[in-house]
């Protein structure tokens, strides 16, 4: 029995026609489902990547602003005469005053003096 014989068998049998139609419908449904799944997956991946990139950019901008603030406060504190005097007692008093005040940016918990000549934190 060749291929033409099998086609004749399907053509003559209602059950075989129904089985072939069911297989075609299932194949189309699986194909459409796979296509929708792939498109949804690609779109979701793009959306997540875009959102993560935007969040990272926003966090980077916040960190940059924070570091600019800390840099500015450091430069302002470095102009104090007590730091230029070299007297460790005056320097310690100034650092304690700075640490106790509200002028420091959020997150700064301590203030230190770095002696560049001795290359150490005093």
PDB file of C-alpha atoms in Angstrom:
ATOM      1  CA  UNK A   1       0.000   0.000   0.000  1.00  0.00           C
ATOM      2  CA  UNK A   2       1.596   3.203  -1.223  1.00  0.00           C
ATOM      3  CA  UNK A   3       0.974   6.811  -0.443  1.00  0.00           C
ATOM      4  CA  UNK A   4      -1.957   7.006  -2.809  1.00  0.00           C
ATOM      5  CA  UNK A   5      -3.508   4.092  -0.973  1.00  0.00           C
ATOM      6  CA  UNK A   6      -3.194   5.909   2.334  1.00  0.00           C
ATOM      7  CA  UNK A   7      -4.783   9.037   0.860  1.00  0.00           C
ATOM      8  CA  UNK A   8      -7.647   6.935  -0.446  1.00  0.00           C
ATOM      9  CA  UNK A   9      -8.095   5.424   3.011  1.00  0.00           C
ATOM     10  CA  UNK A  10      -8.241   8.888   4.633  1.00  0.00           C
ATOM     11  CA  UNK A  11     -10.561  10.159   1.917  1.00  0.00           C
ATOM     12  CA  UNK A  12     -12.983   7.339   2.563  1.00  0.00           C
ATOM     13  CA  UNK A  13     -12.910   7.312   6.378  1.00  0.00           C
ATOM     14  CA  UNK A  14     -14.680   9.952   8.460  1.00  0.00           C
ATOM     15  CA  UNK A  15     -12.560   9.102  11.536  1.00  0.00           C
ATOM     16  CA  UNK A  16      -9.316   9.472   9.601  1.00  0.00           C
ATOM     17  CA  UNK A  17     -10.464  12.858   8.249  1.00  0.00           C
ATOM     18  CA  UNK A  18     -11.279  13.962  11.774  1.00  0.00           C
ATOM     19  CA  UNK A  19      -7.880  12.779  13.055  1.00  0.00           C
ATOM     20  CA  UNK A  20      -6.017  14.636  10.292  1.00  0.00           C
ATOM     21  CA  UNK A  21      -8.056  17.799  10.922  1.00  0.00           C
ATOM     22  CA  UNK A  22      -7.338  17.543  14.658  1.00  0.00           C
ATOM     23  CA  UNK A  23      -3.613  17.123  13.994  1.00  0.00           C
ATOM     24  CA  UNK A  24      -3.621  20.187  11.728  1.00  0.00           C
ATOM     25  CA  UNK A  25      -5.473  22.278  14.340  1.00  0.00           C
ATOM     26  CA  UNK A  26      -3.088  21.148  17.097  1.00  0.00           C
ATOM     27  CA  UNK A  27      -0.049  21.883  14.913  1.00  0.00           C
ATOM     28  CA  UNK A  28      -1.349  25.375  14.089  1.00  0.00           C
ATOM     29  CA  UNK A  29      -2.177  26.053  17.760  1.00  0.00           C
ATOM     30  CA  UNK A  30       1.285  24.921  18.866  1.00  0.00           C
ATOM     31  CA  UNK A  31       2.918  27.035  16.153  1.00  0.00           C
ATOM     32  CA  UNK A  32       0.930  30.141  17.061  1.00  0.00           C
ATOM     33  CA  UNK A  33       1.560  29.540  20.768  1.00  0.00           C
ATOM     34  CA  UNK A  34       5.299  29.186  20.212  1.00  0.00           C
ATOM     35  CA  UNK A  35       5.353  32.369  18.145  1.00  0.00           C
ATOM     36  CA  UNK A  36       3.398  34.341  20.783  1.00  0.00           C
ATOM     37  CA  UNK A  37       5.643  32.953  23.527  1.00  0.00           C
ATOM     38  CA  UNK A  38       8.790  34.022  21.675  1.00  0.00           C
ATOM     39  CA  UNK A  39       7.470  37.516  20.931  1.00  0.00           C
ATOM     40  CA  UNK A  40       6.347  37.983  24.534  1.00  0.00           C
ATOM     41  CA  UNK A  41       9.672  36.724  25.837  1.00  0.00           C
ATOM     42  CA  UNK A  42      11.606  39.110  23.576  1.00  0.00           C
ATOM     43  CA  UNK A  43       9.418  42.073  24.534  1.00  0.00           C
ATOM     44  CA  UNK A  44       9.703  41.293  28.242  1.00  0.00           C
ATOM     45  CA  UNK A  45      13.477  40.981  27.983  1.00  0.00           C
ATOM     46  CA  UNK A  46      13.694  44.352  26.209  1.00  0.00           C
ATOM     47  CA  UNK A  47      11.417  46.004  28.777  1.00  0.00           C
ATOM     48  CA  UNK A  48      13.431  44.640  31.706  1.00  0.00           C
ATOM     49  CA  UNK A  49      16.715  45.690  30.104  1.00  0.00           C
ATOM     50  CA  UNK A  50      15.369  49.204  29.491  1.00  0.00           C
ATOM     51  CA  UNK A  51      14.043  49.507  33.038  1.00  0.00           C
ATOM     52  CA  UNK A  52      17.290  48.262  34.585  1.00  0.00           C
ATOM     53  CA  UNK A  53      19.285  50.658  32.444  1.00  0.00           C
ATOM     54  CA  UNK A  54      17.089  53.588  33.482  1.00  0.00           C
ATOM     55  CA  UNK A  55      17.377  52.595  37.148  1.00  0.00           C
ATOM     56  CA  UNK A  56      21.159  52.304  36.870  1.00  0.00           C
ATOM     57  CA  UNK A  57      21.366  55.726  35.220  1.00  0.00           C
ATOM     58  CA  UNK A  58      19.230  57.283  37.963  1.00  0.00           C
ATOM     59  CA  UNK A  59      21.327  55.678  40.704  1.00  0.00           C
ATOM     60  CA  UNK A  60      24.528  56.834  38.997  1.00  0.00           C
ATOM     61  CA  UNK A  61      23.200  60.395  38.857  1.00  0.00           C
ATOM     62  CA  UNK A  62      22.293  60.257  42.565  1.00  0.00           C
ATOM     63  CA  UNK A  63      25.736  58.930  43.451  1.00  0.00           C
ATOM     64  CA  UNK A  64      27.397  61.607  41.339  1.00  0.00           C
ATOM     65  CA  UNK A  65      25.412  64.337  43.100  1.00  0.00           C
ATOM     66  CA  UNK A  66      26.277  62.847  46.501  1.00  0.00           C
ATOM     67  CA  UNK A  67      29.989  62.683  45.661  1.00  0.00           C
ATOM     68  CA  UNK A  68      29.923  66.271  44.367  1.00  0.00           C
ATOM     69  CA  UNK A  69      28.351  67.333  47.672  1.00  0.00           C
ATOM     70  CA  UNK A  70      30.981  65.464  49.706  1.00  0.00           C
ATOM     71  CA  UNK A  71      33.767  66.904  47.533  1.00  0.00           C
ATOM     72  CA  UNK A  72      32.406  70.416  48.041  1.00  0.00           C
ATOM     73  CA  UNK A  73      32.141  69.960  51.799  1.00  0.00           C
ATOM     74  CA  UNK A  74      35.696  68.603  51.888  1.00  0.00           C
ATOM     75  CA  UNK A  75      37.038  71.565  49.931  1.00  0.00           C
ATOM     76  CA  UNK A  76      35.147  73.973  52.171  1.00  0.00           C
ATOM     77  CA  UNK A  77      36.500  72.334  55.324  1.00  0.00           C
ATOM     78  CA  UNK A  78      40.041  72.363  53.937  1.00  0.00           C
ATOM     79  CA  UNK A  79      40.036  76.177  53.841  1.00  0.00           C
ATOM     80  CA  UNK A  80      39.724  76.413  57.626  1.00  0.00           C
ATOM     81  CA  UNK A  81      42.755  78.073  59.271  1.00  0.00           C
ATOM     82  CA  UNK A  82      42.941  75.383  61.965  1.00  0.00           C
ATOM     83  CA  UNK A  83      43.870  72.800  59.340  1.00  0.00           C
ATOM     84  CA  UNK A  84      46.617  75.013  57.916  1.00  0.00           C
ATOM     85  CA  UNK A  85      48.078  75.649  61.371  1.00  0.00           C
ATOM     86  CA  UNK A  86      49.416  72.115  61.770  1.00  0.00           C
ATOM     87  CA  UNK A  87      48.476  72.109  65.469  1.00  0.00           C
ATOM     88  CA  UNK A  88      47.020  68.683  66.161  1.00  0.00           C
ATOM     89  CA  UNK A  89      44.928  69.931  69.087  1.00  0.00           C
ATOM     90  CA  UNK A  90      43.273  72.589  66.914  1.00  0.00           C
ATOM     91  CA  UNK A  91      42.814  70.090  64.098  1.00  0.00           C
ATOM     92  CA  UNK A  92      41.202  67.539  66.433  1.00  0.00           C
ATOM     93  CA  UNK A  93      38.866  70.205  67.847  1.00  0.00           C
ATOM     94  CA  UNK A  94      37.855  71.304  64.337  1.00  0.00           C
ATOM     95  CA  UNK A  95      37.237  67.730  63.204  1.00  0.00           C
ATOM     96  CA  UNK A  96      35.109  67.050  66.286  1.00  0.00           C
ATOM     97  CA  UNK A  97      33.144  70.233  65.579  1.00  0.00           C
ATOM     98  CA  UNK A  98      32.604  69.226  61.952  1.00  0.00           C
ATOM     99  CA  UNK A  99      31.525  65.703  62.895  1.00  0.00           C
ATOM    100  CA  UNK A 100      29.078  66.999  65.512  1.00  0.00           C
ATOM    101  CA  UNK A 101      27.515  69.596  63.195  1.00  0.00           C
ATOM    102  CA  UNK A 102      24.686  69.210  60.704  1.00  0.00           C
ATOM    103  CA  UNK A 103      26.736  70.493  57.775  1.00  0.00           C
ATOM    104  CA  UNK A 104      27.989  67.060  56.716  1.00  0.00           C
ATOM    105  CA  UNK A 105      26.208  65.173  53.947  1.00  0.00           C
ATOM    106  CA  UNK A 106      24.015  62.221  54.901  1.00  0.00           C
ATOM    107  CA  UNK A 107      25.994  59.039  55.331  1.00  0.00           C
ATOM    108  CA  UNK A 108      29.206  60.717  56.508  1.00  0.00           C
ATOM    109  CA  UNK A 109      29.934  59.263  59.932  1.00  0.00           C
ATOM    110  CA  UNK A 110      33.449  60.540  60.627  1.00  0.00           C
ATOM    111  CA  UNK A 111      35.902  63.228  59.565  1.00  0.00           C
ATOM    112  CA  UNK A 112      39.636  62.533  59.318  1.00  0.00           C
ATOM    113  CA  UNK A 113      42.721  64.629  58.620  1.00  0.00           C
ATOM    114  CA  UNK A 114      45.355  63.291  56.225  1.00  0.00           C
ATOM    115  CA  UNK A 115      48.844  64.676  56.721  1.00  0.00           C
ATOM    116  CA  UNK A 116      50.326  64.604  53.224  1.00  0.00           C
ATOM    117  CA  UNK A 117      53.850  65.299  54.461  1.00  0.00           C
ATOM    118  CA  UNK A 118      53.802  62.276  56.781  1.00  0.00           C
ATOM    119  CA  UNK A 119      51.464  60.318  54.465  1.00  0.00           C
ATOM    120  CA  UNK A 120      49.191  59.155  57.252  1.00  0.00           C
ATOM    121  CA  UNK A 121      45.805  59.838  58.778  1.00  0.00           C
ATOM    122  CA  UNK A 122      46.144  61.882  61.950  1.00  0.00           C
TER     123      UNK A 122
END
